[in-house]
mmCIF file of C-alpha atoms in Angstrom:
data_model
loop_
_atom_site.group_PDB
_atom_site.id
_atom_site.type_symbol
_atom_site.label_atom_id
_atom_site.label_comp_id
_atom_site.label_asym_id
_atom_site.label_seq_id
_atom_site.Cartn_x
_atom_site.Cartn_y
_atom_site.Cartn_z
ATOM 1 C CA UNK A 18 7.693 19.054 -11.110
ATOM 2 C CA UNK A 19 10.313 19.577 -13.781
ATOM 3 C CA UNK A 20 11.668 16.442 -15.449
ATOM 4 C CA UNK A 21 14.636 16.580 -17.766
ATOM 5 C CA UNK A 22 15.603 13.911 -20.283
ATOM 6 C CA UNK A 23 18.764 13.802 -22.324
ATOM 7 C CA UNK A 24 19.198 11.686 -25.406
ATOM 8 C CA UNK A 25 21.356 9.828 -26.179
ATOM 9 C CA UNK A 26 22.684 8.661 -22.827
ATOM 10 C CA UNK A 27 26.013 7.859 -24.444
ATOM 11 C CA UNK A 28 27.611 8.730 -27.732
ATOM 12 C CA UNK A 29 30.866 7.692 -29.363
ATOM 13 C CA UNK A 30 32.045 9.502 -32.487
ATOM 14 C CA UNK A 31 35.271 9.776 -34.487
ATOM 15 C CA UNK A 32 37.226 12.981 -34.211
ATOM 16 C CA UNK A 33 36.110 15.740 -36.551
ATOM 17 C CA UNK A 34 32.433 14.875 -36.620
ATOM 18 C CA UNK A 35 29.710 17.371 -35.894
ATOM 19 C CA UNK A 36 27.224 16.174 -33.316
ATOM 20 C CA UNK A 37 24.007 17.123 -31.581
ATOM 21 C CA UNK A 38 23.000 16.446 -28.001
ATOM 22 C CA UNK A 39 19.327 16.650 -27.125
ATOM 23 C CA UNK A 40 17.585 17.808 -23.989
ATOM 24 C CA UNK A 41 13.855 17.827 -23.299
ATOM 25 C CA UNK A 42 12.033 19.178 -20.278
ATOM 26 C CA UNK A 43 8.431 18.863 -19.162
ATOM 27 C CA UNK A 44 7.786 22.319 -17.695
ATOM 28 C CA UNK A 45 8.237 24.919 -20.423
ATOM 29 C CA UNK A 46 7.862 27.812 -17.972
ATOM 30 C CA UNK A 47 11.582 28.245 -17.534
ATOM 31 C CA UNK A 48 13.668 31.349 -17.081
ATOM 32 C CA UNK A 49 16.848 30.034 -18.594
ATOM 33 C CA UNK A 50 18.662 26.851 -19.492
ATOM 34 C CA UNK A 51 22.289 26.062 -18.896
ATOM 35 C CA UNK A 52 24.538 23.468 -20.501
ATOM 36 C CA UNK A 53 27.345 22.047 -18.396
ATOM 37 C CA UNK A 54 30.256 19.798 -18.966
ATOM 38 C CA UNK A 55 31.392 17.299 -16.344
ATOM 39 C CA UNK A 56 34.772 15.639 -16.508
ATOM 40 C CA UNK A 57 35.363 12.435 -14.527
ATOM 41 C CA UNK A 58 36.169 13.176 -10.924
ATOM 42 C CA UNK A 59 35.781 16.903 -11.434
ATOM 43 C CA UNK A 60 33.161 19.545 -10.907
ATOM 44 C CA UNK A 61 30.857 21.044 -13.451
ATOM 45 C CA UNK A 62 31.903 23.655 -15.969
ATOM 46 C CA UNK A 63 29.258 25.912 -17.386
ATOM 47 C CA UNK A 64 29.338 26.016 -21.193
ATOM 48 C CA UNK A 65 26.403 28.139 -22.254
ATOM 49 C CA UNK A 66 23.464 29.913 -20.643
ATOM 50 C CA UNK A 67 20.398 30.680 -22.747
ATOM 51 C CA UNK A 68 17.792 33.083 -21.441
ATOM 52 C CA UNK A 69 14.154 32.191 -22.031
ATOM 53 C CA UNK A 70 13.851 35.068 -24.479
ATOM 54 C CA UNK A 71 16.737 33.801 -26.594
ATOM 55 C CA UNK A 72 16.713 31.152 -29.289
ATOM 56 C CA UNK A 73 20.382 30.293 -29.265
ATOM 57 C CA UNK A 74 23.803 30.997 -27.861
ATOM 58 C CA UNK A 75 27.209 30.343 -29.362
ATOM 59 C CA UNK A 76 30.615 29.905 -27.816
ATOM 60 C CA UNK A 77 33.437 28.781 -30.081
ATOM 61 C CA UNK A 78 32.535 25.406 -31.551
ATOM 62 C CA UNK A 79 29.453 25.111 -29.368
ATOM 63 C CA UNK A 80 25.982 26.260 -30.255
ATOM 64 C CA UNK A 81 22.988 25.768 -28.005
ATOM 65 C CA UNK A 82 19.418 26.319 -29.120
ATOM 66 C CA UNK A 83 16.268 26.630 -27.070
ATOM 67 C CA UNK A 84 12.669 26.011 -28.069
ATOM 68 C CA UNK A 85 10.872 26.806 -24.872
ATOM 69 C CA UNK A 86 7.364 26.134 -26.116
ATOM 70 C CA UNK A 87 8.203 22.575 -27.102
ATOM 71 C CA UNK A 88 10.436 22.002 -24.099
ATOM 72 C CA UNK A 89 13.589 21.273 -26.052
ATOM 73 C CA UNK A 90 17.174 22.349 -26.225
ATOM 74 C CA UNK A 91 20.041 21.081 -28.324
ATOM 75 C CA UNK A 92 23.769 21.432 -27.977
ATOM 76 C CA UNK A 93 25.632 21.343 -31.262
ATOM 77 C CA UNK A 94 29.356 20.603 -31.210
ATOM 78 C CA UNK A 95 31.226 21.293 -34.405
ATOM 79 C CA UNK A 96 34.394 19.484 -35.473
ATOM 80 C CA UNK A 97 34.575 17.371 -32.335
ATOM 81 C CA UNK A 98 37.932 16.771 -30.649
ATOM 82 C CA UNK A 99 39.122 14.127 -28.162
ATOM 83 C CA UNK A 100 39.243 16.866 -25.538
ATOM 84 C CA UNK A 101 35.478 17.207 -25.874
ATOM 85 C CA UNK A 102 35.049 13.793 -24.256
ATOM 86 C CA UNK A 103 32.989 14.344 -21.114
ATOM 87 C CA UNK A 104 29.454 14.134 -19.803
ATOM 88 C CA UNK A 105 27.201 16.972 -20.917
ATOM 89 C CA UNK A 106 24.327 18.063 -18.702
ATOM 90 C CA UNK A 107 21.467 20.393 -19.453
ATOM 91 C CA UNK A 108 19.761 22.232 -16.628
ATOM 92 C CA UNK A 109 16.627 24.347 -17.031
ATOM 93 C CA UNK A 110 15.840 26.863 -14.314
ATOM 94 C CA UNK A 111 12.157 26.679 -13.437
ATOM 95 C CA UNK A 112 11.922 29.593 -11.074
ATOM 96 C CA UNK A 113 12.349 30.602 -7.506
ATOM 97 C CA UNK A 114 15.884 31.430 -6.665
ATOM 98 C CA UNK A 115 17.606 29.477 -9.375
ATOM 99 C CA UNK A 116 15.705 26.273 -8.871
ATOM 100 C CA UNK A 117 17.634 24.185 -11.340
ATOM 101 C CA UNK A 118 16.852 20.643 -12.442
ATOM 102 C CA UNK A 119 19.554 18.584 -14.094
ATOM 103 C CA UNK A 120 19.217 15.929 -16.749
ATOM 104 C CA UNK A 121 21.087 12.652 -16.370
ATOM 105 C CA UNK A 122 23.544 13.693 -19.031
ATOM 106 C CA UNK A 123 24.998 12.473 -22.291
ATOM 107 C CA UNK A 124 28.375 10.790 -22.018
ATOM 108 C CA UNK A 125 30.395 11.724 -25.074
ATOM 109 C CA UNK A 126 33.503 9.959 -26.261
ATOM 110 C CA UNK A 127 35.427 11.385 -29.200
ATOM 111 C CA UNK A 128 37.783 8.857 -30.682
ATOM 112 C CA UNK A 129 41.074 10.109 -32.168
ATOM 113 C CA UNK B 19 42.953 31.383 -7.724
ATOM 114 C CA UNK B 20 40.297 28.741 -7.168
ATOM 115 C CA UNK B 21 36.776 30.104 -7.624
ATOM 116 C CA UNK B 22 34.705 27.565 -5.683
ATOM 117 C CA UNK B 23 36.551 25.204 -3.377
ATOM 118 C CA UNK B 24 35.347 22.316 -1.269
ATOM 119 C CA UNK B 25 36.972 20.342 1.494
ATOM 120 C CA UNK B 26 37.515 17.525 1.856
ATOM 121 C CA UNK B 27 37.675 16.058 -1.624
ATOM 122 C CA UNK B 28 37.096 12.541 -0.313
ATOM 123 C CA UNK B 29 35.358 11.514 2.884
ATOM 124 C CA UNK B 30 34.998 7.933 4.083
ATOM 125 C CA UNK B 31 33.154 7.350 7.325
ATOM 126 C CA UNK B 32 31.075 4.879 9.283
ATOM 127 C CA UNK B 33 27.307 4.837 9.514
ATOM 128 C CA UNK B 34 25.979 6.894 12.372
ATOM 129 C CA UNK B 35 28.816 9.415 12.384
ATOM 130 C CA UNK B 36 28.410 13.181 11.982
ATOM 131 C CA UNK B 37 30.472 14.928 9.324
ATOM 132 C CA UNK B 38 30.802 18.323 7.665
ATOM 133 C CA UNK B 39 31.756 19.452 4.190
ATOM 134 C CA UNK B 40 33.015 22.973 3.700
ATOM 135 C CA UNK B 41 32.560 25.237 0.709
ATOM 136 C CA UNK B 42 34.088 28.604 -0.017
ATOM 137 C CA UNK B 43 33.816 30.900 -3.020
ATOM 138 C CA UNK B 44 36.049 33.878 -3.739
ATOM 139 C CA UNK B 45 33.932 35.264 -6.556
ATOM 140 C CA UNK B 46 31.981 37.729 -4.463
ATOM 141 C CA UNK B 47 28.744 35.931 -5.333
ATOM 142 C CA UNK B 48 25.568 36.357 -3.315
ATOM 143 C CA UNK B 49 24.075 32.917 -3.850
ATOM 144 C CA UNK B 50 25.446 29.502 -2.976
ATOM 145 C CA UNK B 51 24.068 25.992 -3.441
ATOM 146 C CA UNK B 52 24.517 22.389 -2.459
ATOM 147 C CA UNK B 53 23.802 19.595 -4.939
ATOM 148 C CA UNK B 54 23.855 15.837 -4.516
ATOM 149 C CA UNK B 55 24.921 13.553 -7.348
ATOM 150 C CA UNK B 56 23.914 9.954 -6.806
ATOM 151 C CA UNK B 57 25.417 6.774 -8.223
ATOM 152 C CA UNK B 58 23.391 7.171 -11.408
ATOM 153 C CA UNK B 59 25.008 10.559 -11.969
ATOM 154 C CA UNK B 60 21.736 12.349 -11.350
ATOM 155 C CA UNK B 61 22.275 15.819 -9.890
ATOM 156 C CA UNK B 62 19.692 17.246 -7.549
ATOM 157 C CA UNK B 63 19.643 20.573 -5.762
ATOM 158 C CA UNK B 64 19.496 20.354 -1.972
ATOM 159 C CA UNK B 65 19.810 23.903 -0.674
ATOM 160 C CA UNK B 66 20.253 27.431 -1.898
ATOM 161 C CA UNK B 67 21.382 30.391 0.188
ATOM 162 C CA UNK B 68 21.284 34.037 -0.771
ATOM 163 C CA UNK B 69 23.256 36.444 1.388
ATOM 164 C CA UNK B 70 23.350 33.906 4.209
ATOM 165 C CA UNK B 71 19.604 33.277 4.094
ATOM 166 C CA UNK B 72 18.047 29.966 3.138
ATOM 167 C CA UNK B 73 16.130 30.266 -0.121
ATOM 168 C CA UNK B 74 15.627 26.717 -1.340
ATOM 169 C CA UNK B 75 15.296 23.695 0.864
ATOM 170 C CA UNK B 76 14.319 20.700 -1.190
ATOM 171 C CA UNK B 77 13.020 17.497 0.309
ATOM 172 C CA UNK B 78 16.117 16.584 2.199
ATOM 173 C CA UNK B 79 16.223 14.709 5.523
ATOM 174 C CA UNK B 80 16.660 17.078 8.427
ATOM 175 C CA UNK B 81 19.880 15.238 9.223
ATOM 176 C CA UNK B 82 21.331 17.608 6.627
ATOM 177 C CA UNK B 83 21.865 21.113 7.932
ATOM 178 C CA UNK B 84 23.485 23.848 5.865
ATOM 179 C CA UNK B 85 25.244 26.679 7.620
ATOM 180 C CA UNK B 86 26.341 29.942 6.084
ATOM 181 C CA UNK B 87 28.601 31.931 8.434
ATOM 182 C CA UNK B 88 29.066 34.567 5.755
ATOM 183 C CA UNK B 89 28.223 35.099 2.127
ATOM 184 C CA UNK B 90 31.430 33.393 0.920
ATOM 185 C CA UNK B 91 30.911 30.167 2.829
ATOM 186 C CA UNK B 92 28.236 27.502 2.834
ATOM 187 C CA UNK B 93 28.976 24.419 4.864
ATOM 188 C CA UNK B 94 26.982 21.203 4.922
ATOM 189 C CA UNK B 95 26.698 19.258 8.140
ATOM 190 C CA UNK B 96 25.280 15.746 8.098
ATOM 191 C CA UNK B 97 24.182 13.959 11.271
ATOM 192 C CA UNK B 98 23.769 10.228 11.762
ATOM 193 C CA UNK B 99 25.121 9.294 8.365
ATOM 194 C CA UNK B 100 23.373 6.504 6.476
ATOM 195 C CA UNK B 101 24.500 4.260 3.637
ATOM 196 C CA UNK B 102 22.202 6.099 1.241
ATOM 197 C CA UNK B 103 24.057 9.329 1.884
ATOM 198 C CA UNK B 104 26.968 8.013 -0.155
ATOM 199 C CA UNK B 105 27.234 10.321 -3.156
ATOM 200 C CA UNK B 106 29.206 13.179 -4.590
ATOM 201 C CA UNK B 107 28.210 16.536 -3.142
ATOM 202 C CA UNK B 108 28.772 19.659 -5.205
ATOM 203 C CA UNK B 109 28.812 23.214 -3.999
ATOM 204 C CA UNK B 110 28.096 26.031 -6.440
ATOM 205 C CA UNK B 111 27.718 29.784 -6.474
ATOM 206 C CA UNK B 112 26.199 32.434 -8.691
ATOM 207 C CA UNK B 113 26.120 36.247 -8.601
ATOM 208 C CA UNK B 114 22.602 36.134 -7.272
ATOM 209 C CA UNK B 115 20.309 37.832 -9.725
ATOM 210 C CA UNK B 116 17.341 35.497 -10.020
ATOM 211 C CA UNK B 117 17.013 33.394 -13.132
ATOM 212 C CA UNK B 118 19.829 35.120 -14.916
ATOM 213 C CA UNK B 119 23.136 33.772 -13.784
ATOM 214 C CA UNK B 120 25.672 31.168 -14.590
ATOM 215 C CA UNK B 121 26.441 28.833 -11.749
ATOM 216 C CA UNK B 122 30.016 27.987 -10.912
ATOM 217 C CA UNK B 123 30.675 24.601 -9.382
ATOM 218 C CA UNK B 124 33.244 23.275 -6.981
ATOM 219 C CA UNK B 125 35.156 20.048 -7.659
ATOM 220 C CA UNK B 126 32.841 17.945 -5.516
ATOM 221 C CA UNK B 127 33.249 15.896 -2.353
ATOM 222 C CA UNK B 128 32.904 12.150 -2.676
ATOM 223 C CA UNK B 129 31.285 10.836 0.491
ATOM 224 C CA UNK B 130 31.371 7.115 1.176
ATOM 225 C CA UNK B 131 29.436 5.769 4.137
ATOM 226 C CA UNK B 132 30.420 2.271 5.235
#
């Protein structure tokens, strides 16, 4: 059974800082891993999808890396902005028809 | 031009009642999902449908019954609601190719059972 842990659970940083969110998963036999953003009271927005054969993906100020063998992924946010404040979830796909397991998330607050 | 929509957004009901949550996607995707997010914000997949056929059925009480009248809709019917059913339920969809696709989520339905 896949278990996903995200550290830290909460993070508060001043605007402009670069930061790293960590995700670890117990079953390294994954097909891909997705990072989501969740805003209070809203649905999930997909940020990045990394295939198991890839090491990283970039989108704007976001960079996600994947080390499948060690069961780890990181989400790097450059030059953080108050609009980045949200909960960030990682979700590895362990197989079947998109059998996705979510971590409990990292709640990020970027202070102006 | 909402991609994945859910109705209702909020649902408050008494224990023992039967209720349904509707989900529709206009993305032309083949696969749809239901997730439950509990009070600790933990998201767990409940069901997955591909082209109207059930693919994933996690350990969910059989009081929960998904219904997919067509590929663009996946409704969730819950019988005999219990207090522990209170949660936010998210619908999602993806194009359908296994292990390769981004999932798109609806805004969620907050269910409160009194």
